[in-house]
CSV table of C-alpha atoms and ligand atoms in Angstrom, one decimal:
chain,number,residue,atom,x,y,z
W,1,MET,CA,107.6,105.2,110.0
W,2,SER,CA,106.3,104.5,113.8
W,3,VAL,CA,109.4,101.8,116.0
W,4,ARG,CA,108.1,98.6,115.8
W,5,ARG,CA,107.2,97.0,119.3
W,6,LEU,CA,105.0,94.2,120.2
W,7,ALA,CA,102.1,95.3,122.8
W,8,GLU,CA,102.2,95.4,125.5
W,9,ASP,CA,101.0,93.3,127.8
W,10,GLN,CA,98.4,93.8,129.4
W,11,PHE,CA,96.6,92.7,125.3
W,12,GLN,CA,99.3,89.7,124.7
W,13,PRO,CA,96.8,86.7,125.3
W,14,ALA,CA,98.6,83.2,127.2
W,15,ALA,CA,99.0,81.1,124.4
W,16,PHE,CA,98.5,80.6,120.7
W,17,ALA,CA,97.7,78.1,118.5
W,18,PHE,CA,96.2,77.8,115.1
W,19,SER,CA,92.6,76.3,114.2
W,20,ASP,CA,92.6,72.3,113.1
W,21,GLU,CA,92.3,74.1,109.7
W,22,ASN,CA,95.5,75.8,110.2
W,23,ALA,CA,97.5,73.6,111.6
W,24,VAL,CA,97.0,71.3,108.7
W,25,TRP,CA,97.7,74.4,105.8
W,26,ALA,CA,100.9,75.8,108.3
W,27,ASP,CA,102.5,71.5,108.2
W,28,LYS,CA,101.7,71.0,104.5
W,29,THR,CA,103.1,74.4,104.2
W,30,ILE,CA,106.4,74.2,106.1
W,31,GLN,CA,106.8,70.7,104.1
W,32,LYS,CA,107.3,72.6,101.1
W,33,TYR,CA,110.8,73.9,101.6
W,34,PRO,CA,113.8,71.4,101.7
W,35,ALA,CA,115.3,69.3,104.7
W,36,GLY,CA,116.7,71.9,106.7
W,37,ARG,CA,115.2,75.2,105.1
W,38,GLN,CA,111.9,74.5,106.7
W,39,GLN,CA,112.6,78.1,108.2
W,40,SER,CA,111.6,79.7,104.7
W,41,ALA,CA,108.1,79.4,106.1
W,42,VAL,CA,108.2,82.2,108.4
W,43,ILE,CA,106.7,84.9,106.8
W,44,PRO,CA,103.7,82.6,105.6
W,45,LEU,CA,103.4,80.9,109.0
W,46,LEU,CA,103.1,84.7,110.7
W,47,MET,CA,100.5,86.1,108.1
W,48,ARG,CA,98.1,83.0,108.6
W,49,ALA,CA,98.6,83.1,112.4
W,50,GLN,CA,97.2,87.2,112.0
W,51,GLU,CA,94.9,86.4,109.4
W,52,GLN,CA,93.4,84.1,112.1
W,53,ASP,CA,93.8,86.0,115.2
W,54,GLY,CA,93.9,89.8,113.5
W,55,TRP,CA,97.5,90.2,114.5
W,56,VAL,CA,100.6,88.8,115.4
W,57,THR,CA,101.1,88.1,118.7
W,58,ARG,CA,104.1,87.4,121.4
W,59,ALA,CA,102.9,84.1,121.7
W,60,ALA,CA,102.3,83.3,118.3
W,61,ILE,CA,105.3,84.7,117.7
W,62,GLU,CA,106.6,82.0,120.0
W,63,LYS,CA,105.0,79.6,118.8
W,64,ILE,CA,106.0,79.4,115.3
W,65,ALA,CA,109.5,80.0,116.3
W,66,ASP,CA,109.7,76.0,117.8
W,67,MET,CA,107.5,74.8,115.1
W,68,LEU,CA,110.1,75.7,112.8
W,69,ASP,CA,113.0,75.0,115.3
W,70,MET,CA,114.8,78.7,115.2
W,71,ALA,CA,115.4,81.1,118.6
W,72,TYR,CA,112.4,83.5,119.6
W,73,ILE,CA,114.6,86.1,118.4
W,74,ARG,CA,114.4,85.2,114.7
W,75,VAL,CA,110.8,85.3,114.6
W,76,LEU,CA,110.6,88.6,116.5
W,77,GLU,CA,113.3,90.2,114.1
W,78,VAL,CA,111.2,89.1,111.2
W,79,ALA,CA,107.3,89.9,112.6
W,80,THR,CA,108.8,93.8,113.6
W,81,PHE,CA,110.9,94.4,109.9
W,82,TYR,CA,107.8,94.3,107.9
W,83,THR,CA,104.8,96.3,108.5
W,84,GLN,CA,102.4,93.9,106.6
W,85,PHE,CA,102.2,92.4,110.5
W,86,GLN,CA,100.6,94.2,113.4
W,87,LEU,CA,101.9,93.8,116.3
W,88,HIS,CA,99.3,95.1,118.1
W,89,PRO,CA,95.3,94.9,117.9
W,90,VAL,CA,94.2,96.8,115.5
W,91,GLY,CA,90.9,97.6,113.6
W,92,THR,CA,89.0,94.4,113.6
W,93,ARG,CA,87.1,96.1,109.5
W,94,ALA,CA,89.8,97.5,108.6
W,95,HIS,CA,93.3,99.2,109.4
W,96,VAL,CA,94.1,101.6,106.9
W,97,GLN,CA,98.2,101.8,106.0
W,98,VAL,CA,98.9,104.9,104.3
W,99,CYS,CA,101.7,105.6,102.3
W,100,GLY,CA,103.5,108.7,104.0
W,101,THR,CA,107.0,107.9,101.2
W,102,THR,CA,107.8,110.9,98.8
W,103,PRO,CA,105.6,110.1,96.1
W,104,CYS,CA,102.9,109.8,98.2
W,105,MET,CA,103.6,112.5,100.0
W,106,LEU,CA,103.4,115.2,97.8
W,107,ARG,CA,100.4,113.8,95.6
W,108,GLY,CA,98.6,114.2,98.7
W,109,SER,CA,99.0,111.4,101.6
W,110,GLU,CA,98.9,113.7,104.5
W,111,ALA,CA,95.4,115.1,103.6
W,112,LEU,CA,94.5,111.1,103.5
W,113,MET,CA,96.4,111.0,107.1
W,114,SER,CA,94.2,114.1,108.5
W,115,VAL,CA,90.9,111.3,106.8
W,116,CYS,CA,92.2,109.1,109.0
W,117,LYS,CA,92.8,111.1,112.0
W,118,SER,CA,89.6,112.8,112.3
W,119,LYS,CA,87.6,109.7,111.0
W,120,ILE,CA,89.4,107.0,112.9
W,121,HIS,CA,91.6,108.4,115.6
W,122,ALA,CA,93.6,111.4,116.5
W,123,HIS,CA,96.4,108.8,117.1
W,124,PRO,CA,98.1,106.0,114.6
W,125,PHE,CA,96.9,102.3,116.2
W,126,GLU,CA,94.6,103.2,117.9
W,127,ARG,CA,91.2,101.9,117.5
W,128,ASN,CA,87.8,104.2,117.0
W,129,ALA,CA,85.3,104.0,119.6
W,130,GLU,CA,83.9,100.9,118.5
W,131,GLY,CA,87.4,98.7,117.7
W,132,THR,CA,86.3,98.2,113.7
W,133,LEU,CA,88.6,100.7,112.9
W,134,SER,CA,92.4,101.7,113.1
W,135,TRP,CA,95.0,103.3,110.7
W,136,GLU,CA,98.9,104.3,110.7
W,137,GLU,CA,101.3,105.4,108.5
W,138,VAL,CA,103.9,102.9,106.4
W,139,GLU,CA,106.4,103.7,103.7
W,140,CYS,CA,106.5,102.7,100.1
W,141,LEU,CA,104.1,99.9,99.2
W,142,GLY,CA,104.9,100.0,95.6
W,143,ALA,CA,102.1,101.8,93.7
W,144,CYS,CA,103.6,105.1,93.7
W,145,VAL,CA,102.3,105.1,90.0
W,146,ASN,CA,99.4,105.6,91.2
W,147,ALA,CA,99.8,108.0,94.4
W,148,PRO,CA,98.7,109.0,96.8
W,149,MET,CA,97.4,105.5,97.9
W,150,VAL,CA,96.1,103.4,101.5
W,151,MET,CA,96.8,99.5,101.7
W,152,ILE,CA,93.8,97.2,103.8
W,153,GLY,CA,94.7,94.2,104.3
W,154,LYS,CA,95.8,92.9,100.6
W,155,ASP,CA,94.7,95.4,99.1
W,156,THR,CA,95.6,98.5,97.9
W,157,TYR,CA,93.2,101.7,97.1
W,158,GLU,CA,94.9,104.1,94.8
W,159,ASP,CA,94.8,107.2,93.0
W,160,LEU,CA,92.8,108.6,96.4
W,161,THR,CA,91.3,112.0,97.2
W,162,PRO,CA,90.1,112.8,100.7
W,163,ALA,CA,86.8,112.5,100.2
W,164,ARG,CA,87.0,109.2,98.3
W,165,LEU,CA,89.4,107.8,101.4
W,166,GLU,CA,86.2,109.0,103.3
W,167,GLU,CA,83.9,107.0,101.4
W,168,ILE,CA,86.0,104.0,101.5
W,169,ILE,CA,86.6,104.0,105.5
W,170,ASP,CA,82.5,104.4,106.4
W,171,THR,CA,82.0,101.6,103.7
W,172,PHE,CA,84.2,99.5,105.8
W,173,ALA,CA,83.4,100.7,108.8
W,174,ALA,CA,79.6,99.3,107.4
W,175,GLY,CA,81.2,96.3,106.8
W,176,ASN,CA,81.3,96.3,103.5
W,177,GLY,CA,84.6,96.7,102.4
W,178,ALA,CA,84.4,93.7,100.1
W,179,SER,CA,82.2,95.9,98.0
W,180,ILE,CA,84.5,98.5,96.9
W,181,LYS,CA,86.8,97.5,93.7
W,182,PRO,CA,90.5,97.1,95.2
W,183,GLY,CA,93.3,99.6,92.6
W,184,THR,CA,93.1,102.8,91.4
W,185,GLN,CA,89.7,104.8,92.1
W,186,ILE,CA,90.0,107.2,89.2
W,187,ASP,CA,89.4,106.6,85.0
W,188,ARG,CA,92.4,104.2,84.0
W,189,ILE,CA,93.3,100.9,83.7
W,190,PHE,CA,96.1,99.1,86.5
W,191,SER,CA,98.6,102.1,85.9
W,192,ALA,CA,97.9,103.5,82.6
W,193,PRO,CA,97.5,107.1,81.7
W,194,GLU,CA,94.6,108.5,83.6
W,195,GLY,CA,91.3,108.8,80.5
W,196,GLY,CA,93.5,106.7,78.4
W,197,LEU,CA,96.3,106.1,76.2
W,198,THR,CA,98.7,108.7,75.6
W,199,SER,CA,101.4,107.2,73.2
W,200,LEU,CA,101.8,104.4,71.0
W,201,THR,CA,98.4,105.4,69.8
W,202,THR,CA,99.0,105.1,65.6
W,203,GLU,CA,99.6,101.2,64.0
W,204,GLU,CA,101.4,98.2,65.0
W,205,PRO,CA,104.9,98.0,64.4
W,206,LYS,CA,104.5,95.3,61.9
W,207,ALA,CA,102.2,97.2,60.1
W,208,ARG,CA,104.4,100.2,60.3
W,209,THR,CA,107.2,97.9,58.8
W,210,ARG,CA,105.0,97.5,56.1
W,211,ALA,CA,103.9,100.9,55.1
W,212,LYS,CA,107.6,101.8,54.7
W,213,LYS,CA,108.2,98.8,52.7
W,214,ALA,CA,106.1,99.8,50.4
W,215,ASP,CA,107.1,103.4,50.7
W,216,ALA,CA,110.0,102.1,49.4
W,217,GLU,CA,109.2,99.7,46.3
W,218,SER,CA,107.7,103.2,45.4
W,219,VAL,CA,110.7,105.0,44.7
W,220,SER,CA,112.9,103.8,42.3
W,221,ALA,CA,115.8,102.6,43.1
W,222,PRO,CA,119.2,103.5,41.3
W,223,VAL,CA,120.6,102.2,37.9
W,224,ASP,CA,123.6,100.8,39.5
W,225,ALA,CA,122.2,99.9,43.0
W,226,ALA,CA,123.9,96.3,43.9
W,227,PRO,CA,120.3,93.9,44.9
W,228,VAL,CA,119.6,94.1,48.2
W,229,PRO,CA,119.2,90.5,49.2
W,230,PRO,CA,115.7,88.9,50.9
W,231,SER,CA,117.4,89.2,53.9
W,232,GLU,CA,118.5,92.6,53.7
W,233,ALA,CA,115.3,93.8,52.3
W,234,ALA,CA,112.7,92.5,54.9
W,235,ARG,CA,114.6,93.8,58.1
W,236,PRO,CA,112.8,96.9,58.9
W,237,LYS,CA,115.7,100.0,58.6
W,238,SER,CA,114.2,102.7,61.0
W,239,THR,CA,116.1,104.3,63.5
W,240,ASP,CA,114.7,105.5,67.4
W,241,ALA,CA,114.2,108.8,66.2
W,242,GLU,CA,112.7,107.8,62.6
W,243,THR,CA,110.5,106.0,64.3
W,244,ASN,CA,109.4,108.2,66.7
W,245,ALA,CA,109.3,110.7,64.3
W,246,ALA,CA,106.4,108.3,62.4
W,247,LEU,CA,104.9,108.2,65.7
W,248,LYS,CA,104.4,111.5,66.7
W,249,THR,CA,104.3,112.7,62.8
W,250,PRO,CA,100.9,113.5,62.2
W,251,ALA,CA,99.7,115.7,58.6
W,252,THR,CA,101.8,118.0,58.5
W,253,ALA,CA,105.7,116.9,59.9
W,254,PRO,CA,106.6,119.1,63.0
W,255,LYS,CA,110.2,120.7,62.2
W,256,ALA,CA,112.1,118.7,64.8
W,257,ALA,CA,110.5,115.2,63.5
W,258,THR,CA,111.7,116.3,60.4
W,259,LYS,CA,115.2,117.1,61.8
W,260,ASN,CA,114.8,113.9,63.1
W,261,ALA,CA,114.1,111.7,60.0
W,262,LYS,CA,116.9,113.4,58.2
W,263,ALA,CA,119.4,112.6,60.7
W,264,ALA,CA,118.4,109.4,60.7
W,265,GLU,CA,119.0,109.1,57.0
W,266,GLU,CA,122.6,110.4,57.2
W,267,GLN,CA,123.1,107.9,59.9
W,268,PRO,CA,125.5,105.6,57.8
W,269,VAL,CA,124.1,101.5,58.5
W,270,SER,CA,126.1,98.8,57.8
W,271,GLY,CA,126.4,96.3,55.5
W,272,THR,CA,124.7,96.6,51.5
W,273,ALA,CA,122.0,98.9,52.6
W,274,ALA,CA,124.4,101.5,54.1
W,275,ALA,CA,124.2,103.9,50.3
W,276,GLU,CA,120.3,103.4,50.5
W,277,PRO,CA,118.5,106.4,51.8
W,278,ALA,CA,116.1,105.7,54.5
W,279,PRO,CA,112.6,105.2,52.9
W,280,ALA,CA,110.2,108.4,54.2
W,281,VAL,CA,107.4,107.3,56.0
W,282,LYS,CA,103.9,108.5,55.8
W,283,ALA,CA,102.6,109.8,59.2
W,284,VAL,CA,99.6,107.5,59.7
W,285,ALA,CA,96.0,110.0,60.7
W,286,PRO,CA,94.0,108.2,63.8
W,287,ALA,CA,91.5,105.5,62.9
W,288,ALA,CA,88.6,107.5,62.4
W,289,LYS,CA,85.9,107.1,65.5
W,290,PRO,CA,82.5,105.1,63.4
W,291,SER,CA,79.9,106.6,63.5
W,292,LEU,CA,77.0,106.4,65.3
W,293,THR,CA,74.8,105.6,62.8
W,294,ASP,CA,76.5,102.4,61.5
W,295,LYS,CA,74.9,99.2,60.6
W,296,ASN,CA,77.4,97.3,63.5
W,297,ARG,CA,76.6,99.5,66.2
W,298,PRO,CA,75.2,97.4,69.1
W,299,ALA,CA,71.4,97.9,69.9
W,300,GLY,CA,71.3,100.1,72.8
W,301,ILE,CA,67.9,99.8,75.7
W,302,GLU,CA,66.6,102.5,77.9
W,303,LYS,CA,68.4,102.5,81.1
W,304,PRO,CA,67.0,99.7,83.0
W,305,ALA,CA,66.1,100.3,86.9
W,306,ALA,CA,68.8,98.4,88.1
W,307,PRO,CA,71.6,98.7,85.2
W,308,ASP,CA,75.1,96.0,85.8
W,309,ASP,CA,77.9,97.6,87.5
W,310,LEU,CA,79.7,96.9,84.2
W,311,LYS,CA,82.9,98.2,85.8
W,312,MET,CA,83.2,94.2,86.5
W,313,ILE,CA,84.9,93.9,83.5
W,314,SER,CA,88.4,94.4,83.4
W,315,GLY,CA,89.3,97.5,81.0
W,316,VAL,CA,85.6,98.8,81.8
W,317,GLY,CA,86.8,102.2,84.5
W,318,PRO,CA,83.9,104.6,85.5
W,319,LYS,CA,84.8,107.1,82.7
W,320,ILE,CA,84.4,103.9,79.7
W,321,GLU,CA,80.8,103.0,81.7
W,322,ALA,CA,79.7,106.2,81.1
W,323,THR,CA,80.3,106.1,78.1
W,324,LEU,CA,79.0,102.9,76.7
W,325,ASN,CA,75.5,104.0,78.4
W,326,GLU,CA,75.6,107.0,76.7
W,327,ILE,CA,75.4,104.3,73.9
W,328,GLY,CA,72.8,102.7,75.8
W,329,ILE,CA,74.8,99.4,76.7
W,330,PHE,CA,73.6,98.9,80.7
W,331,THR,CA,73.4,94.9,80.9
W,332,PHE,CA,76.3,92.1,80.9
W,333,ALA,CA,73.6,90.5,78.2
W,334,GLN,CA,74.3,92.8,76.0
W,335,VAL,CA,78.2,92.9,75.8
W,336,ALA,CA,77.6,89.2,76.5
W,337,SER,CA,76.1,88.9,72.4
W,338,TRP,CA,77.9,91.6,70.2
W,339,LYS,CA,79.4,89.9,67.7
W,340,LYS,CA,82.5,90.3,66.1
W,341,LEU,CA,82.0,93.6,64.1
W,342,GLU,CA,79.5,95.2,66.6
W,343,ARG,CA,82.6,94.6,68.9
W,344,GLU,CA,85.0,96.0,66.7
W,345,TRP,CA,82.4,99.0,66.3
W,346,VAL,CA,82.9,99.7,70.2
W,347,ASP,CA,86.6,99.2,69.8
W,348,GLY,CA,86.7,101.9,67.6
W,349,TYR,CA,84.1,103.9,69.1
W,350,LEU,CA,86.2,104.0,72.3
W,351,ASN,CA,89.4,104.0,70.4
W,352,PHE,CA,90.6,100.7,71.9
W,353,ARG,CA,92.9,99.6,69.4
W,354,GLY,CA,91.5,95.9,70.1
W,355,ARG,CA,91.5,95.6,73.8
W,356,ILE,CA,88.1,94.5,74.1
W,357,GLU,CA,89.1,91.0,71.8
W,358,ARG,CA,92.2,91.4,74.2
W,359,ASP,CA,90.4,91.6,77.6
W,360,ASP,CA,88.1,89.5,76.5
W,361,TRP,CA,85.2,91.4,77.6
W,362,VAL,CA,82.2,88.8,75.3
W,363,LYS,CA,83.9,85.6,77.4
W,364,GLN,CA,83.7,88.7,80.9
W,365,ALA,CA,80.3,89.0,80.5
W,366,LYS,CA,79.2,85.8,80.2
W,367,ALA,CA,80.5,85.0,83.2
W,368,LEU,CA,78.8,87.7,85.2
W,369,ALA,CA,75.5,87.8,83.6
W,370,LYS,CA,75.2,84.0,84.2
W,371,GLY,CA,76.1,83.8,87.5
W,372,GLY,CA,77.5,87.7,88.8
W,373,GLU,CA,81.5,87.3,91.0
W,374,ALA,CA,80.9,83.8,91.9
W,375,GLU,CA,80.5,82.5,88.3
W,376,TYR,CA,83.6,84.8,86.9
W,377,ILE,CA,85.3,83.4,90.1
W,378,LYS,CA,85.0,79.7,88.5
W,379,VAL,CA,86.0,80.9,85.1
W,380,PHE,CA,88.9,83.1,85.2
W,381,GLY,CA,90.5,81.7,89.2
W,382,LYS,CA,89.5,85.2,90.4
W,383,LYS,CA,87.3,87.5,91.6
W,384,PRO,CA,86.4,90.3,88.7
W,385,ARG,CA,88.1,93.7,88.9
P,1,FES,S1,105.3,106.2,97.3
P,1,FES,FE1,103.4,105.1,97.7
P,1,FES,S2,103.3,103.6,97.6
P,1,FES,FE2,105.5,104.4,96.9
């Protein structure tokens, strides 16, 4: 972590003023806070000043302090505390903030910093020859689960390798930074496990409850057993141990799971149901992958000269895109045209457990097919992934 000081005098401009548009925005922002609490606008105003000029100057700090009726030192304290504020001129196309805190360090942040040193400048905060790039080491940026990572502007780029960071830096240097999808750079959805789910891959809890109830009904009740009140009968009687055993038990139950289930049976349960042994839970085999010759498989096409970037659909990573391409799916229009049975076929083929519906691939694909990113933003109010 570097010492955070204002840039030397030689870099400091004599004055700062918000542009007309930003001045209107600043007035509105200040008014959002209750009377006497206008100082709460200090962070948004500093951020807007940085967005306008590229970094936070001393003149900007003083101007914002005057606007909010704050002592200069109070605004300076805020600006020097948060690493989101740049106190020196930084690269005009990218300032790369490399997280060097423990999880990222253990997963390779030092190699990422070596890339920055070789591609940008040997020292942090120094700009490259063209003045377009700079870098620094920062503390945890809150994406540790996908370590190692960097932040550029307001976006994070996660699960990085040195090679991937080199590509990202080159793309920003060429002025095409907006073309890179932020977030994870590998085949995972947000921070879900790489390559797909590794847990909760069997049936939903509700379905488990139904299966157990059916089992319970098939076991003959003792002759003198007291009738179970409906509310009690409806209540799932599984314990965590039993549920875990059910989730993980394949056709032949591992010893530990069997033991846990047995222990669960022996656990006293309060109320009328205490005397009932917990019913055995049947293992649930994972759903079979649908056949490639199934009639519901969506029609594939030959790879077009310019296939669509299916990764723009939320829920599609590089690996899923490759699988879709394998079955002849290359365009948004194809995805947009899928009927229910076709969606179910693809969902089953990808072992997605309903995610195609949940993420509404068809709606996303329709927007992308109609007007690309602009239409997607119009429909969903945000950029595609
Ligand atoms: S340790 Fe790097 S993001 Fe948290």
